[in-house]
């Protein structure tokens, strides 16, 4: 799955970038609950109608915010350099993936929180299937003795609760990264 958008006019691209940057700044400053289209429009220097025309609604705007970093990570997994991309041992790639995914979430924590609270992304099933297949394949290669599908889903599911936002907002990203790494490496250890 690639991000296949049609070419934009220069002014539309500029407005899109201004809107996304304003949204990111507002989320970082005020949090997900305080994000309104009026605030975004004012911060981006565009009319509110421009945002609605481009993104449809608040959920569409947040979907676009999450999609940028998500598709970039997917591309890195598919074709990027090792250890995240092909060419490294499965164990190393799996640890690199979880590191990158936790960073994606924590670097964009307010976007993540707003996304989790809203309706699912239109491509959510496809995106989640990609992560699931990637994790499962790496686990199968690294630990053929495991039920890679279930163990992978349990590992990935551990990132979906309240703990990640709580720790990220408390400035405990390094602690979280270390704990997730320990969890993944623990699964990778052969008995």
PDB file of C-alpha atoms in Angstrom:
ATOM      1  CA  UNK A   1       0.000   0.000   0.000  1.00  0.00           C
ATOM      2  CA  UNK A   2       1.533   3.269  -1.055  1.00  0.00           C
ATOM      3  CA  UNK A   3       0.333   6.773  -0.457  1.00  0.00           C
ATOM      4  CA  UNK A   4      -0.947   7.574  -3.952  1.00  0.00           C
ATOM      5  CA  UNK A   5      -2.204  11.143  -3.919  1.00  0.00           C
ATOM      6  CA  UNK A   6      -2.712  13.109  -7.118  1.00  0.00           C
ATOM      7  CA  UNK A   7      -0.338  16.028  -7.706  1.00  0.00           C
ATOM      8  CA  UNK A   8      -1.368  19.181  -5.862  1.00  0.00           C
ATOM      9  CA  UNK A   9      -1.331  22.769  -6.999  1.00  0.00           C
ATOM     10  CA  UNK A  10       1.391  24.775  -5.256  1.00  0.00           C
ATOM     11  CA  UNK A  11      -1.094  26.859  -3.240  1.00  0.00           C
ATOM     12  CA  UNK A  12      -3.058  23.772  -2.203  1.00  0.00           C
ATOM     13  CA  UNK A  13       0.144  22.035  -1.118  1.00  0.00           C
ATOM     14  CA  UNK A  14       1.191  25.131   0.846  1.00  0.00           C
ATOM     15  CA  UNK A  15      -2.216  25.315   2.570  1.00  0.00           C
ATOM     16  CA  UNK A  16      -2.147  21.583   3.323  1.00  0.00           C
ATOM     17  CA  UNK A  17       1.311  21.877   4.907  1.00  0.00           C
ATOM     18  CA  UNK A  18       0.260  24.982   6.897  1.00  0.00           C
ATOM     19  CA  UNK A  19      -2.854  23.209   8.175  1.00  0.00           C
ATOM     20  CA  UNK A  20      -0.945  20.071   9.200  1.00  0.00           C
ATOM     21  CA  UNK A  21       1.795  22.089  10.904  1.00  0.00           C
ATOM     22  CA  UNK A  22      -0.757  24.241  12.737  1.00  0.00           C
ATOM     23  CA  UNK A  23      -2.633  21.126  13.845  1.00  0.00           C
ATOM     24  CA  UNK A  24       0.562  19.530  15.155  1.00  0.00           C
ATOM     25  CA  UNK A  25       1.508  22.701  17.044  1.00  0.00           C
ATOM     26  CA  UNK A  26      -1.968  23.065  18.569  1.00  0.00           C
ATOM     27  CA  UNK A  27      -2.045  19.414  19.600  1.00  0.00           C
ATOM     28  CA  UNK A  28       1.376  19.725  21.218  1.00  0.00           C
ATOM     29  CA  UNK A  29       0.426  22.918  23.031  1.00  0.00           C
ATOM     30  CA  UNK A  30      -3.173  22.237  24.060  1.00  0.00           C
ATOM     31  CA  UNK A  31      -3.763  18.496  23.642  1.00  0.00           C
ATOM     32  CA  UNK A  32      -6.264  16.537  21.619  1.00  0.00           C
ATOM     33  CA  UNK A  33      -9.349  17.618  23.545  1.00  0.00           C
ATOM     34  CA  UNK A  34      -8.801  21.312  22.790  1.00  0.00           C
ATOM     35  CA  UNK A  35      -8.345  20.918  19.030  1.00  0.00           C
ATOM     36  CA  UNK A  36     -11.029  22.742  17.059  1.00  0.00           C
ATOM     37  CA  UNK A  37     -11.280  23.598  13.379  1.00  0.00           C
ATOM     38  CA  UNK A  38     -11.537  27.298  14.292  1.00  0.00           C
ATOM     39  CA  UNK A  39      -8.199  27.152  16.128  1.00  0.00           C
ATOM     40  CA  UNK A  40      -6.552  25.261  13.290  1.00  0.00           C
ATOM     41  CA  UNK A  41      -7.832  27.729  10.678  1.00  0.00           C
ATOM     42  CA  UNK A  42      -6.605  30.720  12.681  1.00  0.00           C
ATOM     43  CA  UNK A  43      -3.188  29.170  13.341  1.00  0.00           C
ATOM     44  CA  UNK A  44      -2.766  28.083   9.703  1.00  0.00           C
ATOM     45  CA  UNK A  45      -3.915  31.408   8.281  1.00  0.00           C
ATOM     46  CA  UNK A  46      -6.645  29.817   6.169  1.00  0.00           C
ATOM     47  CA  UNK A  47     -10.404  29.880   6.204  1.00  0.00           C
ATOM     48  CA  UNK A  48     -12.231  27.164   8.081  1.00  0.00           C
ATOM     49  CA  UNK A  49     -13.910  26.228   4.802  1.00  0.00           C
ATOM     50  CA  UNK A  50     -10.498  25.392   3.335  1.00  0.00           C
ATOM     51  CA  UNK A  51      -9.965  22.827   6.069  1.00  0.00           C
ATOM     52  CA  UNK A  52     -13.404  21.299   5.652  1.00  0.00           C
ATOM     53  CA  UNK A  53     -12.989  21.214   1.869  1.00  0.00           C
ATOM     54  CA  UNK A  54      -9.601  19.530   2.133  1.00  0.00           C
ATOM     55  CA  UNK A  55     -10.145  17.141   5.051  1.00  0.00           C
ATOM     56  CA  UNK A  56     -13.920  16.876   5.451  1.00  0.00           C
ATOM     57  CA  UNK A  57     -13.982  17.155   9.243  1.00  0.00           C
ATOM     58  CA  UNK A  58     -11.829  16.916  12.352  1.00  0.00           C
ATOM     59  CA  UNK A  59     -11.517  13.134  11.989  1.00  0.00           C
ATOM     60  CA  UNK A  60     -10.335  13.526   8.392  1.00  0.00           C
ATOM     61  CA  UNK A  61      -7.713  16.023   9.494  1.00  0.00           C
ATOM     62  CA  UNK A  62      -6.484  13.667  12.211  1.00  0.00           C
ATOM     63  CA  UNK A  63      -6.486  10.764   9.760  1.00  0.00           C
ATOM     64  CA  UNK A  64      -4.213  12.768   7.496  1.00  0.00           C
ATOM     65  CA  UNK A  65      -1.933  13.583  10.433  1.00  0.00           C
ATOM     66  CA  UNK A  66      -1.570   9.937  11.433  1.00  0.00           C
ATOM     67  CA  UNK A  67      -1.284   8.755   7.817  1.00  0.00           C
ATOM     68  CA  UNK A  68       1.845  10.775   7.077  1.00  0.00           C
ATOM     69  CA  UNK A  69       3.954   9.129   9.752  1.00  0.00           C
ATOM     70  CA  UNK A  70       2.280   5.737   9.349  1.00  0.00           C
ATOM     71  CA  UNK A  71       2.913   5.516   5.605  1.00  0.00           C
ATOM     72  CA  UNK A  72       6.495   6.697   6.111  1.00  0.00           C
ATOM     73  CA  UNK A  73       7.086   3.880   8.614  1.00  0.00           C
ATOM     74  CA  UNK A  74       5.452   1.361   6.289  1.00  0.00           C
ATOM     75  CA  UNK A  75       7.755   2.450   3.464  1.00  0.00           C
ATOM     76  CA  UNK A  76      10.780   2.155   5.759  1.00  0.00           C
ATOM     77  CA  UNK A  77       9.747  -1.388   6.720  1.00  0.00           C
ATOM     78  CA  UNK A  78       9.235  -2.371   3.078  1.00  0.00           C
ATOM     79  CA  UNK A  79      12.200  -0.745   1.386  1.00  0.00           C
ATOM     80  CA  UNK A  80      14.256   1.217   3.907  1.00  0.00           C
ATOM     81  CA  UNK A  81      17.728   0.387   5.100  1.00  0.00           C
ATOM     82  CA  UNK A  82      18.312  -2.241   7.768  1.00  0.00           C
ATOM     83  CA  UNK A  83      17.645  -2.804  10.563  1.00  0.00           C
ATOM     84  CA  UNK A  84      14.086  -1.544  10.012  1.00  0.00           C
ATOM     85  CA  UNK A  85      14.029  -2.474   6.339  1.00  0.00           C
ATOM     86  CA  UNK A  86      15.052  -5.724   4.667  1.00  0.00           C
ATOM     87  CA  UNK A  87      18.549  -7.108   5.103  1.00  0.00           C
ATOM     88  CA  UNK A  88      18.849  -7.520   8.867  1.00  0.00           C
ATOM     89  CA  UNK A  89      18.082 -10.692  10.857  1.00  0.00           C
ATOM     90  CA  UNK A  90      14.420 -11.074  11.841  1.00  0.00           C
ATOM     91  CA  UNK A  91      15.165 -10.573  15.543  1.00  0.00           C
ATOM     92  CA  UNK A  92      16.943  -7.293  14.881  1.00  0.00           C
ATOM     93  CA  UNK A  93      14.208  -6.097  12.522  1.00  0.00           C
ATOM     94  CA  UNK A  94      11.483  -6.915  15.053  1.00  0.00           C
ATOM     95  CA  UNK A  95      13.175  -4.911  17.818  1.00  0.00           C
ATOM     96  CA  UNK A  96      13.786  -2.052  15.353  1.00  0.00           C
ATOM     97  CA  UNK A  97      10.133  -2.110  14.280  1.00  0.00           C
ATOM     98  CA  UNK A  98       8.813  -1.895  17.835  1.00  0.00           C
ATOM     99  CA  UNK A  99      11.306   0.884  18.635  1.00  0.00           C
ATOM    100  CA  UNK A 100      10.164   2.808  15.556  1.00  0.00           C
ATOM    101  CA  UNK A 101       6.481   2.212  16.234  1.00  0.00           C
ATOM    102  CA  UNK A 102       6.731   3.350  19.860  1.00  0.00           C
ATOM    103  CA  UNK A 103       8.614   6.445  18.686  1.00  0.00           C
ATOM    104  CA  UNK A 104       5.936   7.100  16.062  1.00  0.00           C
ATOM    105  CA  UNK A 105       3.318   7.004  18.814  1.00  0.00           C
ATOM    106  CA  UNK A 106       5.233   9.008  21.417  1.00  0.00           C
ATOM    107  CA  UNK A 107       6.621  11.632  19.027  1.00  0.00           C
ATOM    108  CA  UNK A 108       3.032  12.296  17.934  1.00  0.00           C
ATOM    109  CA  UNK A 109       1.280  11.457  21.185  1.00  0.00           C
ATOM    110  CA  UNK A 110      -1.506  14.019  20.942  1.00  0.00           C
ATOM    111  CA  UNK A 111      -2.237  12.988  17.354  1.00  0.00           C
ATOM    112  CA  UNK A 112      -2.196   9.366  18.520  1.00  0.00           C
ATOM    113  CA  UNK A 113      -4.594  10.095  21.373  1.00  0.00           C
ATOM    114  CA  UNK A 114      -6.950  12.086  19.148  1.00  0.00           C
ATOM    115  CA  UNK A 115      -6.829   9.334  16.534  1.00  0.00           C
ATOM    116  CA  UNK A 116      -7.591   6.605  19.079  1.00  0.00           C
ATOM    117  CA  UNK A 117     -10.561   8.583  20.406  1.00  0.00           C
ATOM    118  CA  UNK A 118     -12.074   9.181  16.968  1.00  0.00           C
ATOM    119  CA  UNK A 119     -13.452   7.013  14.211  1.00  0.00           C
ATOM    120  CA  UNK A 120     -10.993   4.617  12.588  1.00  0.00           C
ATOM    121  CA  UNK A 121      -8.906   5.681   9.614  1.00  0.00           C
ATOM    122  CA  UNK A 122     -10.541   4.674   6.308  1.00  0.00           C
ATOM    123  CA  UNK A 123      -7.561   2.390   5.650  1.00  0.00           C
ATOM    124  CA  UNK A 124      -7.298   1.120   9.230  1.00  0.00           C
ATOM    125  CA  UNK A 125      -7.901  -2.527   8.349  1.00  0.00           C
ATOM    126  CA  UNK A 126      -5.288  -2.451   5.602  1.00  0.00           C
ATOM    127  CA  UNK A 127      -2.765  -0.682   7.838  1.00  0.00           C
ATOM    128  CA  UNK A 128      -3.315  -3.056  10.753  1.00  0.00           C
ATOM    129  CA  UNK A 129      -3.120  -6.072   8.440  1.00  0.00           C
ATOM    130  CA  UNK A 130       0.247  -4.788   7.217  1.00  0.00           C
ATOM    131  CA  UNK A 131       1.613  -4.478  10.774  1.00  0.00           C
ATOM    132  CA  UNK A 132       0.155  -7.874  11.701  1.00  0.00           C
ATOM    133  CA  UNK A 133       1.705  -9.614   8.681  1.00  0.00           C
ATOM    134  CA  UNK A 134       5.068  -7.932   9.260  1.00  0.00           C
ATOM    135  CA  UNK A 135       5.268  -8.854  12.937  1.00  0.00           C
ATOM    136  CA  UNK A 136       4.011 -12.394  12.311  1.00  0.00           C
ATOM    137  CA  UNK A 137       6.533 -13.007   9.518  1.00  0.00           C
ATOM    138  CA  UNK A 138       9.443 -11.775  11.607  1.00  0.00           C
ATOM    139  CA  UNK A 139       8.369 -13.839  14.619  1.00  0.00           C
ATOM    140  CA  UNK A 140       7.940 -16.963  12.469  1.00  0.00           C
ATOM    141  CA  UNK A 141      11.453 -16.541  11.146  1.00  0.00           C
ATOM    142  CA  UNK A 142      13.006 -15.730  14.518  1.00  0.00           C
ATOM    143  CA  UNK A 143      11.018 -18.203  16.643  1.00  0.00           C
ATOM    144  CA  UNK A 144       9.418 -20.949  14.529  1.00  0.00           C
ATOM    145  CA  UNK A 145       8.409 -22.731  17.738  1.00  0.00           C
ATOM    146  CA  UNK A 146       5.937 -19.963  18.698  1.00  0.00           C
ATOM    147  CA  UNK A 147       2.390 -19.290  17.607  1.00  0.00           C
ATOM    148  CA  UNK A 148       3.701 -16.201  15.823  1.00  0.00           C
ATOM    149  CA  UNK A 149       0.281 -14.884  14.884  1.00  0.00           C
ATOM    150  CA  UNK A 150      -1.096 -14.799  18.427  1.00  0.00           C
ATOM    151  CA  UNK A 151       2.153 -13.775  20.120  1.00  0.00           C
ATOM    152  CA  UNK A 152       2.630 -10.989  17.575  1.00  0.00           C
ATOM    153  CA  UNK A 153      -0.875  -9.694  18.165  1.00  0.00           C
ATOM    154  CA  UNK A 154      -0.325  -9.774  21.902  1.00  0.00           C
ATOM    155  CA  UNK A 155       2.923  -7.823  21.552  1.00  0.00           C
ATOM    156  CA  UNK A 156       1.385  -5.247  19.259  1.00  0.00           C
ATOM    157  CA  UNK A 157      -1.803  -5.049  21.316  1.00  0.00           C
ATOM    158  CA  UNK A 158       0.231  -4.090  24.366  1.00  0.00           C
ATOM    159  CA  UNK A 159       0.771  -0.679  22.756  1.00  0.00           C
ATOM    160  CA  UNK A 160      -2.934   0.051  22.379  1.00  0.00           C
ATOM    161  CA  UNK A 161      -3.901   0.827  25.944  1.00  0.00           C
ATOM    162  CA  UNK A 162      -3.654   3.877  28.156  1.00  0.00           C
ATOM    163  CA  UNK A 163      -0.083   3.206  29.296  1.00  0.00           C
ATOM    164  CA  UNK A 164       1.677   4.550  26.185  1.00  0.00           C
ATOM    165  CA  UNK A 165      -0.056   7.969  26.255  1.00  0.00           C
ATOM    166  CA  UNK A 166       0.316   8.164  30.031  1.00  0.00           C
ATOM    167  CA  UNK A 167       4.066   7.513  29.917  1.00  0.00           C
ATOM    168  CA  UNK A 168       4.664   9.728  26.872  1.00  0.00           C
ATOM    169  CA  UNK A 169       2.820  12.642  28.463  1.00  0.00           C
ATOM    170  CA  UNK A 170       4.801  12.115  31.668  1.00  0.00           C
ATOM    171  CA  UNK A 171       8.078  12.350  29.744  1.00  0.00           C
ATOM    172  CA  UNK A 172       8.897   8.679  30.274  1.00  0.00           C
ATOM    173  CA  UNK A 173       9.458   7.778  26.635  1.00  0.00           C
ATOM    174  CA  UNK A 174      12.909   6.275  27.234  1.00  0.00           C
ATOM    175  CA  UNK A 175      11.546   4.100  30.023  1.00  0.00           C
ATOM    176  CA  UNK A 176       8.685   2.978  27.779  1.00  0.00           C
ATOM    177  CA  UNK A 177      11.064   2.215  24.900  1.00  0.00           C
ATOM    178  CA  UNK A 178      13.266   0.178  27.224  1.00  0.00           C
ATOM    179  CA  UNK A 179      10.334  -1.806  28.578  1.00  0.00           C
ATOM    180  CA  UNK A 180       8.920  -2.557  25.120  1.00  0.00           C
ATOM    181  CA  UNK A 181      12.390  -3.611  23.972  1.00  0.00           C
ATOM    182  CA  UNK A 182      12.663  -5.942  26.985  1.00  0.00           C
ATOM    183  CA  UNK A 183       9.251  -7.402  26.200  1.00  0.00           C
ATOM    184  CA  UNK A 184      10.116  -8.072  22.549  1.00  0.00           C
ATOM    185  CA  UNK A 185      13.582  -9.407  23.349  1.00  0.00           C
ATOM    186  CA  UNK A 186      12.057 -11.640  26.020  1.00  0.00           C
ATOM    187  CA  UNK A 187       9.770 -13.195  23.433  1.00  0.00           C
ATOM    188  CA  UNK A 188      12.704 -13.642  21.054  1.00  0.00           C
ATOM    189  CA  UNK A 189      14.800 -15.584  23.575  1.00  0.00           C
ATOM    190  CA  UNK A 190      14.641 -19.283  22.873  1.00  0.00           C
ATOM    191  CA  UNK A 191      13.778 -21.435  25.870  1.00  0.00           C
TER     192      UNK A 191
END
